[in-house]
Coordinates of C-alpha atoms in Angstrom, one line a residue:
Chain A
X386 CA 0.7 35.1 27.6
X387 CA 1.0 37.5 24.6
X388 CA 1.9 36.5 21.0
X389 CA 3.1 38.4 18.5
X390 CA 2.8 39.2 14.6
X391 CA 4.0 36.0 12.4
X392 CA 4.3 35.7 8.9
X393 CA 4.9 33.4 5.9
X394 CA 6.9 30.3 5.2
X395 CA 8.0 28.4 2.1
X396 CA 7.1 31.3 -0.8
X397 CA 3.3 31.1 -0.3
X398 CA 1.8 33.1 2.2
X399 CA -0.3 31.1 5.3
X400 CA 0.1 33.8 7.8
X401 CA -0.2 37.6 7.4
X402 CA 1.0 39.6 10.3
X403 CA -1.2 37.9 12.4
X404 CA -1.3 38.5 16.4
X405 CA -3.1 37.2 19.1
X406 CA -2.5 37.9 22.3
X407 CA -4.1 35.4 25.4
X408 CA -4.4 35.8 28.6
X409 CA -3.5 33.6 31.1
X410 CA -6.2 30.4 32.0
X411 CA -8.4 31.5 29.2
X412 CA -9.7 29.0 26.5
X413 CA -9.7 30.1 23.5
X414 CA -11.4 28.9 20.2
X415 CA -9.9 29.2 16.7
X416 CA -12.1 28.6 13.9
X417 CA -11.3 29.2 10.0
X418 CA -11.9 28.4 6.7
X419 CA -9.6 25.4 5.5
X420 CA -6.2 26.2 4.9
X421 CA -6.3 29.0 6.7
X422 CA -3.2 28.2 8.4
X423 CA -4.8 27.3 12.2
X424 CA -2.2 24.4 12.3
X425 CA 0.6 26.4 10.9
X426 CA -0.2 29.0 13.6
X427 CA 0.0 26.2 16.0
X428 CA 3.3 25.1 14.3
X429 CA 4.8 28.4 14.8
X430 CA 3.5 28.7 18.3
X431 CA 5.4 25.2 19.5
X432 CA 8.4 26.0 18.0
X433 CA 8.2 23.5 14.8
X434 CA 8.1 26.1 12.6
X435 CA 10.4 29.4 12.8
X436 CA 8.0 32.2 11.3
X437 CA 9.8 34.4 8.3
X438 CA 9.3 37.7 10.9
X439 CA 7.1 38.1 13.9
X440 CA 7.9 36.5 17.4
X441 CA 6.4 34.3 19.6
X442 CA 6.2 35.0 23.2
X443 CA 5.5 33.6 26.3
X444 CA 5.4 35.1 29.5
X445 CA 7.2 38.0 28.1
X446 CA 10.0 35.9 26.9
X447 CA 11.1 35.1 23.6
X448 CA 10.6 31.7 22.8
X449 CA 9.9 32.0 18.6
X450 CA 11.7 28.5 17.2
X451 CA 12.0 26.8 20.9
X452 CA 10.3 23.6 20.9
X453 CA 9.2 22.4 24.5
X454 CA 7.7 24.8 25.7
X455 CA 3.9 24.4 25.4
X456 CA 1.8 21.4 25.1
X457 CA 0.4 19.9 22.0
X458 CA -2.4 17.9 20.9
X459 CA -3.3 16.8 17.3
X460 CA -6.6 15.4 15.6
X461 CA -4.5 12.1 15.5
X462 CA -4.0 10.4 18.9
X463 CA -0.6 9.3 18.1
X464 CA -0.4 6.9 21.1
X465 CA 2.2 4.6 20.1
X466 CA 1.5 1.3 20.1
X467 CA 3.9 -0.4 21.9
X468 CA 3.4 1.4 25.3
X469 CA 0.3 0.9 27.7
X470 CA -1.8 4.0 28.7
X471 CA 0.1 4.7 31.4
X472 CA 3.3 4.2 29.1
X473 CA 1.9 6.6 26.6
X474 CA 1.1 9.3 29.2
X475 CA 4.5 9.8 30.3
X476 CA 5.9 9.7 27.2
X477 CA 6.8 13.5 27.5
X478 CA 9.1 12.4 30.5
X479 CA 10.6 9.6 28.8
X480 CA 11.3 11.5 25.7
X481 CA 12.8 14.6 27.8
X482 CA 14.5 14.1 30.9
X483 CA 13.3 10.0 31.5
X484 CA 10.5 8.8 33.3
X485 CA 10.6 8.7 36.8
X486 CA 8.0 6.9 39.5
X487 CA 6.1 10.1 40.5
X488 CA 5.6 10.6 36.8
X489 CA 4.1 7.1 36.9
X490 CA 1.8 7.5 39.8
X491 CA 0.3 11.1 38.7
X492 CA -0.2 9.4 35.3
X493 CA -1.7 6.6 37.1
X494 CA -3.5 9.1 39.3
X495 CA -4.4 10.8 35.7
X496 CA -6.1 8.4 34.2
X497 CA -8.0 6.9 37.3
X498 CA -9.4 10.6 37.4
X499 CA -10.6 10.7 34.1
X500 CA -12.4 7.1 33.7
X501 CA -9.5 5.1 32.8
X502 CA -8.4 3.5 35.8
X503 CA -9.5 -0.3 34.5
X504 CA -7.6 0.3 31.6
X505 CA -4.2 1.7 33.0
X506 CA -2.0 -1.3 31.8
X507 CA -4.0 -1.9 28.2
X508 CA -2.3 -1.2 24.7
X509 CA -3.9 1.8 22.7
X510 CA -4.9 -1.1 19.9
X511 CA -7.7 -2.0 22.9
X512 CA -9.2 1.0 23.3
X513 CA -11.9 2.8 21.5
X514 CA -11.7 6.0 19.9
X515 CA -12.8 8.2 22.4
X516 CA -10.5 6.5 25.0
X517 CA -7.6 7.0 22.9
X518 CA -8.1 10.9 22.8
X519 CA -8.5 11.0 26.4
X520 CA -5.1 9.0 26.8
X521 CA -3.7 11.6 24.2
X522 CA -5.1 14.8 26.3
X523 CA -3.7 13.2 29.5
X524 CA -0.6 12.9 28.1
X525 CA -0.2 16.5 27.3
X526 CA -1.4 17.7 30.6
X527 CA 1.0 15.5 31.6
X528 CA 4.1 17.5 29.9
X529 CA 2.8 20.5 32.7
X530 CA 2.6 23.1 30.4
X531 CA 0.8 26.1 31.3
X532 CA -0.1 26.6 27.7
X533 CA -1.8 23.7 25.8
X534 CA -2.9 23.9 21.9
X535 CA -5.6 21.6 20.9
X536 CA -5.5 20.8 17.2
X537 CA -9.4 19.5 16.4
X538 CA -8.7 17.3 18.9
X539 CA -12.3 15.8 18.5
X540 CA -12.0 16.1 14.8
X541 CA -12.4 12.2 14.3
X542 CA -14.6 11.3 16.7
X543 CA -18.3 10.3 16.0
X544 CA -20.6 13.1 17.0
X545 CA -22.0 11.5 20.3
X546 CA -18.7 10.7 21.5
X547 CA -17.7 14.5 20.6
X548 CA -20.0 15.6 22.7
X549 CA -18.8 13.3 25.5
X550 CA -15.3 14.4 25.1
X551 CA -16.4 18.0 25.2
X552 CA -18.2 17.7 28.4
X553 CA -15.2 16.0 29.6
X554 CA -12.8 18.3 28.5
X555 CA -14.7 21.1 30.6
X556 CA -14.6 19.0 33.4
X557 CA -10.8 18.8 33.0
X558 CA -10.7 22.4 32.3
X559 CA -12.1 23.4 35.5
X560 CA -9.1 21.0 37.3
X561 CA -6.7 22.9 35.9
X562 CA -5.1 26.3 35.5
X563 CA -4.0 26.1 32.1
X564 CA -4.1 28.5 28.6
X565 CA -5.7 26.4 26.1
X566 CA -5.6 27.8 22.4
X567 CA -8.0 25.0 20.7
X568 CA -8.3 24.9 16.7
X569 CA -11.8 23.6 15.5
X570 CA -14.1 23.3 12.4
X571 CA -17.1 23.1 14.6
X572 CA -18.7 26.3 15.6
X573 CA -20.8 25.0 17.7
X574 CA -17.7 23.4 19.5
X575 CA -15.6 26.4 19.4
X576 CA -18.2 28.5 21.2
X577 CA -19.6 25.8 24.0
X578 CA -15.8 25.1 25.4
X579 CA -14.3 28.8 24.6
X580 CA -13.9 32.2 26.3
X581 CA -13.5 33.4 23.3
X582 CA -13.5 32.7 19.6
X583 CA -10.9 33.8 17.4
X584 CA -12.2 33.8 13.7
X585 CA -9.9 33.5 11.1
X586 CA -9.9 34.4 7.7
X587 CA -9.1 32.5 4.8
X588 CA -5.3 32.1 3.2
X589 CA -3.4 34.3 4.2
X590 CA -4.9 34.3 7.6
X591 CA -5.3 36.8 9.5
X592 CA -7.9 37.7 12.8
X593 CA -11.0 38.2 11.3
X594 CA -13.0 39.0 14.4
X595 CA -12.6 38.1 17.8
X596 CA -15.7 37.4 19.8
X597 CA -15.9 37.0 23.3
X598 CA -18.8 34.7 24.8
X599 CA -20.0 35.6 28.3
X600 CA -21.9 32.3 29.0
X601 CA -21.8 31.2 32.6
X602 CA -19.4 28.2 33.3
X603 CA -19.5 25.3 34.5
X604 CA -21.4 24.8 31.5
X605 CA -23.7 22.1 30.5
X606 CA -25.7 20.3 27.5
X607 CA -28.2 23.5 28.0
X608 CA -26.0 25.9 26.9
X609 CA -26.0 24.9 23.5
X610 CA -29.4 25.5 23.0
X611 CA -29.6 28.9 24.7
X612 CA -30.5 32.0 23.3
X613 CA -27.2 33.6 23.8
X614 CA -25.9 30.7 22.0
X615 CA -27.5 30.7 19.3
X616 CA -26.7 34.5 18.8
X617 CA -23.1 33.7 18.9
X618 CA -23.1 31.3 17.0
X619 CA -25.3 33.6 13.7
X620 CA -22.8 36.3 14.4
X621 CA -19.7 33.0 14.1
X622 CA -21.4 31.6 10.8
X623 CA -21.8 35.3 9.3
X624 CA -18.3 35.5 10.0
X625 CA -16.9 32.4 8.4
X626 CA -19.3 32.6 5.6
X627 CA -18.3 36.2 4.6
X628 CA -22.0 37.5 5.1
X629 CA -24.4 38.9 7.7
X630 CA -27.6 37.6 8.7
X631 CA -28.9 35.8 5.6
X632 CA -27.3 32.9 7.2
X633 CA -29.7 30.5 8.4
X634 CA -28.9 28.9 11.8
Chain B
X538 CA -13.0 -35.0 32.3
X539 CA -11.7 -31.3 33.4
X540 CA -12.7 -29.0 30.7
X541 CA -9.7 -27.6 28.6
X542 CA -9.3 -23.8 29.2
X543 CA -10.2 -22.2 25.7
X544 CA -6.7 -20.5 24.9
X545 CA -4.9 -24.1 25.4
X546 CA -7.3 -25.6 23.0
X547 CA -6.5 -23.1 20.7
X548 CA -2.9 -23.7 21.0
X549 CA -4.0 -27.2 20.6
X550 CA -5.5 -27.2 17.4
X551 CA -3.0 -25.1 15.6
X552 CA -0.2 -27.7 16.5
X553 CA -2.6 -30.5 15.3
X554 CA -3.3 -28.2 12.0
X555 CA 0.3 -28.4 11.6
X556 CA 1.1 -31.7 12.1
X557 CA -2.2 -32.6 9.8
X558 CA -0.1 -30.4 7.2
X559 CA 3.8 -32.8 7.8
X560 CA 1.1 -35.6 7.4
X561 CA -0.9 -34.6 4.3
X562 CA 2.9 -33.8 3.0
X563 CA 3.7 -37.4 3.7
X564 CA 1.0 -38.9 2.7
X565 CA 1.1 -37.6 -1.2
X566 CA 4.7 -38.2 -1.4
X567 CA 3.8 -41.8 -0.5
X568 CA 0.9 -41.4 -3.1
X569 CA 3.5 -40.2 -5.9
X570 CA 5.8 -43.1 -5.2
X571 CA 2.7 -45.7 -5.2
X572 CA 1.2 -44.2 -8.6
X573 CA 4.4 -43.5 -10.7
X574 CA 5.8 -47.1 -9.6
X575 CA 8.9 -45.2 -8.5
X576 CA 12.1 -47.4 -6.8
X577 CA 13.5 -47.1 -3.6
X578 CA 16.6 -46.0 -5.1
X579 CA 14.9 -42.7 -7.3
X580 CA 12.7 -41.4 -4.6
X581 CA 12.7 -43.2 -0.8
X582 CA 9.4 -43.0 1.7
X583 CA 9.5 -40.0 3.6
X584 CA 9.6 -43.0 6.4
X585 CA 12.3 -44.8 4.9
X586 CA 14.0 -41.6 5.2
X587 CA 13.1 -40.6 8.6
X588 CA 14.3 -44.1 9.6
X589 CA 17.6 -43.4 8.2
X590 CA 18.3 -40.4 9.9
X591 CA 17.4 -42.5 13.1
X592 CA 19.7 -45.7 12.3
X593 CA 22.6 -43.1 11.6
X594 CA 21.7 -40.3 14.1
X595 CA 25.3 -41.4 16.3
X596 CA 27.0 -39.7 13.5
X597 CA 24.2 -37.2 12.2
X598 CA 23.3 -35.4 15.2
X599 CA 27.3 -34.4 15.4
X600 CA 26.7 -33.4 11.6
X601 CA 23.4 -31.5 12.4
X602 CA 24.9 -29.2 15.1
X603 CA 27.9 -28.0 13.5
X604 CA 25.1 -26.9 10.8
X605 CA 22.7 -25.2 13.3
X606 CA 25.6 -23.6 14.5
X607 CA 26.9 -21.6 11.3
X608 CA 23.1 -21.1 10.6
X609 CA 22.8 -19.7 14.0
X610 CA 25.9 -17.4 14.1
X611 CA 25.7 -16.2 10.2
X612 CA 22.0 -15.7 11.1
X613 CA 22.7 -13.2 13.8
X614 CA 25.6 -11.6 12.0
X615 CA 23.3 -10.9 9.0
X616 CA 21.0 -9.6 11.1
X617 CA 22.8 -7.2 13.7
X618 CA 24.6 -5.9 9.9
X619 CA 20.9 -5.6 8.2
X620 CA 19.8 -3.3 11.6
X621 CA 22.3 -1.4 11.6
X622 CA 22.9 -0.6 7.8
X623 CA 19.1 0.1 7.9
X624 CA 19.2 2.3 11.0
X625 CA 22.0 4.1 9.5
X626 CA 20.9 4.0 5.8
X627 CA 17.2 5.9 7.5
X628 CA 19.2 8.6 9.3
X629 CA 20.7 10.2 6.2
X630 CA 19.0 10.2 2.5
X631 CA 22.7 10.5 1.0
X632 CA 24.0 7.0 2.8
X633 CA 20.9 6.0 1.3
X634 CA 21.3 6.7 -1.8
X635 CA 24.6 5.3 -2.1
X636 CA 24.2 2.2 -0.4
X637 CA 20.9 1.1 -1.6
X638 CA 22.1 0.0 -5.3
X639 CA 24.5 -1.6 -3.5
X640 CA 22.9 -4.0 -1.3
X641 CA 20.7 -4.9 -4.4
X642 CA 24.0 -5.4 -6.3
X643 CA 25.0 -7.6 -3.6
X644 CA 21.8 -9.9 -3.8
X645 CA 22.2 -10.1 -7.9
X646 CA 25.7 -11.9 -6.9
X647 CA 25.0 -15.7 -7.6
X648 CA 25.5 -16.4 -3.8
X649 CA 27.1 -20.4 -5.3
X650 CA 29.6 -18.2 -7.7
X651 CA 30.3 -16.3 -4.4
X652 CA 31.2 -19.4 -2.5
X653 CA 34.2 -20.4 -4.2
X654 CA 35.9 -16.7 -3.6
X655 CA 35.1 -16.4 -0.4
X656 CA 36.9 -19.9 0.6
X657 CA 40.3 -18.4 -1.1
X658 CA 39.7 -15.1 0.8
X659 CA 39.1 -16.7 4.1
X660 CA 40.6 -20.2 3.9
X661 CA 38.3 -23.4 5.0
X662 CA 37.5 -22.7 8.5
X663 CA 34.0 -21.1 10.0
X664 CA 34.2 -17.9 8.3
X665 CA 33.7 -17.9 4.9
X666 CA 30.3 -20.2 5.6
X667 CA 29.5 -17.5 8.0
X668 CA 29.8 -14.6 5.3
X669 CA 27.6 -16.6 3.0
X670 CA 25.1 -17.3 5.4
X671 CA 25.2 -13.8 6.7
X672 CA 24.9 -12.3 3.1
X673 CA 21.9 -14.2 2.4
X674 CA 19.8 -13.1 5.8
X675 CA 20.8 -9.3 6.1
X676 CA 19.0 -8.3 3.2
X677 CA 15.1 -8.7 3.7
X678 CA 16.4 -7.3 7.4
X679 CA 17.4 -4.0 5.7
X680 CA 14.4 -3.7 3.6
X681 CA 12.5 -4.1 6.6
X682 CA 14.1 -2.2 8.9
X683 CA 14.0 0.5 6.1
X684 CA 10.4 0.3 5.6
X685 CA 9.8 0.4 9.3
X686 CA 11.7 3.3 9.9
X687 CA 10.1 5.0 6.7
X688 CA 6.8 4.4 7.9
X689 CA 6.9 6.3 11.1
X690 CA 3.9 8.9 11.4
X691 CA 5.4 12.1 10.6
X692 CA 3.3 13.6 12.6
X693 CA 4.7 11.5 15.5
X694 CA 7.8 13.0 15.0
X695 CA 6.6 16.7 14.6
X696 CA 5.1 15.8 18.1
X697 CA 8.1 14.2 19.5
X698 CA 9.8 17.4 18.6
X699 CA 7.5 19.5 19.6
X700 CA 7.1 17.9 23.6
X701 CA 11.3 18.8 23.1
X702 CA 12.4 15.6 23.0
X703 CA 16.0 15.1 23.3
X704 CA 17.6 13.1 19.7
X705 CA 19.0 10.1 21.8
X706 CA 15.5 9.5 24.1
X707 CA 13.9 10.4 20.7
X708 CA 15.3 7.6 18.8
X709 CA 15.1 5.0 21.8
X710 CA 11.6 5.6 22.3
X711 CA 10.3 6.5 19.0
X712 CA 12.0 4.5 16.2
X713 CA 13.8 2.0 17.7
X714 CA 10.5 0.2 19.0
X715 CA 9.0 0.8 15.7
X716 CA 11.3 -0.8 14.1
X717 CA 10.8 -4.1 15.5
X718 CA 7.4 -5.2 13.7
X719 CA 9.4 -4.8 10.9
X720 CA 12.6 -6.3 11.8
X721 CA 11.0 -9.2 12.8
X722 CA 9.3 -10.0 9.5
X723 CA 12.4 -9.7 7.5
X724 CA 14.4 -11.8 10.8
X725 CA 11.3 -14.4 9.6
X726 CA 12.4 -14.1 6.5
X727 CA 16.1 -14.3 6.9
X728 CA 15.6 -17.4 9.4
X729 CA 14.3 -19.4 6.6
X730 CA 17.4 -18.5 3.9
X731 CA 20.0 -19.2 6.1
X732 CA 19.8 -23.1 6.0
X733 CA 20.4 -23.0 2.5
X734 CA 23.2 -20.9 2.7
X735 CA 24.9 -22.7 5.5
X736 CA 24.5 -25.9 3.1
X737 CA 25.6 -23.7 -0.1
X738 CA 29.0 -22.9 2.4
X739 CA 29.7 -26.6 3.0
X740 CA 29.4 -27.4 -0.2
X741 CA 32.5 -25.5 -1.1
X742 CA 34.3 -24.9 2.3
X743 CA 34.0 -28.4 3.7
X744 CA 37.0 -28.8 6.3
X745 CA 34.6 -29.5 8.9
X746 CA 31.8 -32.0 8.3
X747 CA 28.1 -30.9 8.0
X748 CA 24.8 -31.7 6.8
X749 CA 25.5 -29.9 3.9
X750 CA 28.9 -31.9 3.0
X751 CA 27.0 -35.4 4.0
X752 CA 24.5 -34.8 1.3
X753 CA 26.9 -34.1 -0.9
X754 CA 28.7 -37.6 -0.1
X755 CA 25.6 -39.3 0.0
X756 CA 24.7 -37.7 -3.6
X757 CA 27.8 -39.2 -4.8
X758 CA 27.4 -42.6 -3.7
X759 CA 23.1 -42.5 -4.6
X760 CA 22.4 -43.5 -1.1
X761 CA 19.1 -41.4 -2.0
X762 CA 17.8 -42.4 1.5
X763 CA 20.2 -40.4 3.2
X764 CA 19.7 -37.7 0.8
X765 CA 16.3 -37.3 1.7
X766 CA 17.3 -38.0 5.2
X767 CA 19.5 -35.0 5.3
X768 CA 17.0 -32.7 3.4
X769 CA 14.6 -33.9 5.9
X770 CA 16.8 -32.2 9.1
X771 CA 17.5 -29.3 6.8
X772 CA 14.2 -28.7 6.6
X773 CA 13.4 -29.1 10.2
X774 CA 16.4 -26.8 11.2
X775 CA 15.1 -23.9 8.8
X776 CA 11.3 -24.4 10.3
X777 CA 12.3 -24.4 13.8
X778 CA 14.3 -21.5 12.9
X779 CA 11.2 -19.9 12.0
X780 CA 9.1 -20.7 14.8
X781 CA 11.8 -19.7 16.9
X782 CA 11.5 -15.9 15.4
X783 CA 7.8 -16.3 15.5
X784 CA 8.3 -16.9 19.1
X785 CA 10.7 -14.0 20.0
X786 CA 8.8 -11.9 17.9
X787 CA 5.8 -12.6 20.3
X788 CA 8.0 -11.9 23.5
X789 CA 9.2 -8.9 21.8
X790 CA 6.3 -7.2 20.4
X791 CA 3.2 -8.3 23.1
X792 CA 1.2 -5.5 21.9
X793 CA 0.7 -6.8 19.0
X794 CA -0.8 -9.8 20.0
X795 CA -2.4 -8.8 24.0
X796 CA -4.9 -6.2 25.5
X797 CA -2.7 -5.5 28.3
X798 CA 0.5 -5.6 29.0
X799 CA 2.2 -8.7 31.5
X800 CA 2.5 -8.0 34.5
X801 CA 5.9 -8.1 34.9
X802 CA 6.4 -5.1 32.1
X803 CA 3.9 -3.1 33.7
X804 CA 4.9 0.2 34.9
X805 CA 4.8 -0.4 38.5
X806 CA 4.5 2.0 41.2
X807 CA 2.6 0.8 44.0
X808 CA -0.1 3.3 43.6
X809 CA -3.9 2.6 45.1
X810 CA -7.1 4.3 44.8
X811 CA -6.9 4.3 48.8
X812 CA -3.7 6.8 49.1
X813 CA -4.1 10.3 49.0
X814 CA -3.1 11.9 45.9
X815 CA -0.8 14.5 45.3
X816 CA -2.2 17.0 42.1
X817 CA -5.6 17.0 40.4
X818 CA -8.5 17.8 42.9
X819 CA -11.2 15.7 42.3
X820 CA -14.3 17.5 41.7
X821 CA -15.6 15.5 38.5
X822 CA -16.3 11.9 38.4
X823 CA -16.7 11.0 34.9
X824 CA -17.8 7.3 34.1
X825 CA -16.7 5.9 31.1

């Protein structure tokens, strides 16, 4: 899966001729300064935004301005309200093409996986934070895209349930076969679930540094103490903070 | 005695809270009449009233239909117009702009100066009390509606989009249920106003009898009792109008008020943990 340069949008500039390219089943991590323009990458990427010049592509084909064609996730949930978790999982189905029953049974088969099977048939309003980003995930592995872009997906989650949901979403990563492009403020985050880390500079962004982390999956709560961690994560912070080792980790 | 299961007694005690309200109602009209000394003839017992209404109910109840019925049929005029001159005023900013200052136009009307009008333009049958009823309810329904649509997470859309949801399947699923919180509170609204404008179309379209024209001839000849008496049903017919959306509303929108959905709404598929699966190895088990 390659991607190509992009560019600006309304006057000000939020991307400069930035490219990325990803291979296929790898995770990787973006992290940036605020306002760097990770979601308007991600905008471009799904086909919301059309980028001024640059394409996006997929497979080798062109797909710059085509929605549909990858699956995304945002810091809000955006379950709606009036459909049960099983409702809200297909959701892609019933928006696109209408929801049939084997979208219903591998969305019930979804959620019984992934620690939701008591509450296939509740309302959103019912279930706790945590629960509700799940239901959002499953919903976009639902839409069976091979690429999926995470957008701080955990971003409003307490930190204990953060970690939860990023043991969990290594768990589900191993399941599946799937490109994940995941936007984060949280080094530590970015480094734990990711191949690699794509570092970002600030507006206009651009690839600051790109830096690949060799830590043996499946991956647990140890890792994030290791050495090798830790390492990663000075050479991360130097990044994002514009300086070397002076940075205290 | 068998205990009463908790959610009946709760049921319970809001209709006795309500009644407790009629009552306490009652009870300080009766307390006005006693302290101000006031005569049968200037202000009747609510009872005296009620009692009314059951010596003449041969000739009322005929009265009291005809008048649920234009509240009824105005009522779901006004609101099928309000949706859909709210669904059509949220798809394009330009019909908004040029309606909008003229629905609140319409609502500045004096809806008795309207009355008279409307009875030349449409003669003295059904219609013009339908029109009046009808103009009084679709309002709050397009302000609602409006709102509702408004109020949509935008980032819902951008989503919706972005899965490549089709316009049609996008507005079915996305803003149409959305708009029904909404809808409901101005149809709550709307319930209420209609009864006054059913009576407000009697009172100058009155080729068929009504509670509306009975007050009128009852006004005329001070039979205060069956004044009051007709008030009283007027009053009735807007409340149970009322409950009657409050009811719908809770058929209609069950998340709002349940944890899980009923069973006969669930998404059904037959599926069971004992069936092989098709998809999604299972390697993790994660608890919750």
């Amino acid at each position: 899966m390659v991607e190509d340069v992009t560019c600006r949008f309304e006057g000000t500039l939020a991307l400069d001729h930035l490219s990325l390219e990803v291979d296929r089943s790898e995770f990787v991590s973006i992290v940036g300064p605020s306002g760097c323009g990770k979601s308007t990458l991600f905008n471009t990427i799904s086909g919301l935004l059309r980028p001024a010049c640059g394409r996006v592509m997929l497979d080798g084909r062109d797909v710059t301005g085509e929605t549909g064609h990858v699956g995304y996730m945002l810091q809000k949930d955006l379950l709606v309200p009036w459909r049960t978790v099983v409702g809200n999982i297909v959701l892609g189905a019933a928006l696109t093409r209408g929801v049939t029953r084997r979208d219903r049974e591998e969305a019930e088969a979804l959620a019984t996986r992934y620690g939701l099977g008591d509450f296939l048939h509740h309302y959103p309003h019912a279930l706790s934070g945590g629960m509700r980003q799940r239901v959002a995930l499953m919903r976009t592995l639902a839409l069976h895209k091979d690429v999926l872009l995470l957008d701080e997906p955990f971003g409003a989650l307490d930190s204990q349930t953060r970690l939860e949901m990023q043991m969990w979403l290594l768990s589900v990563c191993e399941d599946l076969n799937a490109t994940i492009l995941f936007v984060t403020h949280d080094v530590d985050e970015a480094i734990f679930l990711a191949d690699r880390v794509v570092v970002m500079s600030g507006r206009p962004g651009r690839v600051l540094e790109e830096i690949p982390i060799p830590l043996p999956r499946p991956r647990d709560l140890e890792a994030l103490t290791a050495p090798r961690f830790i390492e990663l994560k000075r050479q991360a912070l130097g990044l994002l903070h514009g300086a070397g080792s002076e940075v205290p980790t | 005695m068998r205990p009463i299961p908790p959610g009946l007694r709760k049921a319970l005690v809001r209709v006795a809270m309500a009644l407790a309200a009629v009552a306490l109602i009652f009870g300080l009209w009766n307390l006005v009449i006693v302290v101000f000394d006031l005569k049968p003839y200037a202000l009747p017992t609510p009872q005296a009233a009620v009692a009314a209404d059951a010596d003449n109910w041969s000739v009322l109840a005929g009265l009291t239909l005809q008048t649920v019925e234009e509240t009824a049929y105005g009522f779901f005029i006004g609101a099928l117009v309000g949706f859909l001159l709210g669904v059509a005023m949220s798809a394009s900013r330009t019909v908004q702009r040029l309606v909008y200052p003229a629905l609140i136009t319409s609502q500045a009307v004096p809806i008795v100066a309207m009355a008279a009008p409307l009875v030349i333009l449409f003669g003295f049958g059904m219609l013009p009390k339908l029109v009046i009823v009808a103009w009084t309810v679709f309002f709050p329904v397009v302000v609602n509606v409006l709102d509702g649509l408004a109020n949509i997470d935008p980032d819902l859309i951008r989503l919706s989009r972005a899965m490549g949801a089709r316009p049609l399947r996008g507005f079915i699923h996305i803003r149409l249920p959305a708009t029904l919180s909404p809808l409901f509170s101005g149809l709550k609204i709307g319930a209420t106003y209609a009864v006054t404008g059913a009576v407000i179309g009697e009172w100058t379209a009155s080729a068929q009898q009504g509670l509306g024209t009975y007050l009128q001839t009852a006004n005329a000849s001070l039979d205060t009792q069956g004044v009051f008496g007709a008030t009283i049903l007027l009053t009735a017919i807007g409340v149970a109008s009322f409950l009657a959306m409050v009811a719908a509303e809770s058929l209609a929108t069950p998340w709002r008020t349940r944890t899980t959905a009923r069973r006969g709404l669930r998404l059904r598929t037959g599926f069971s943990a004992a069936r092989p699966r098709p998809a999604y190895p299972s390697r993790h088990k994660i608890g919750e």
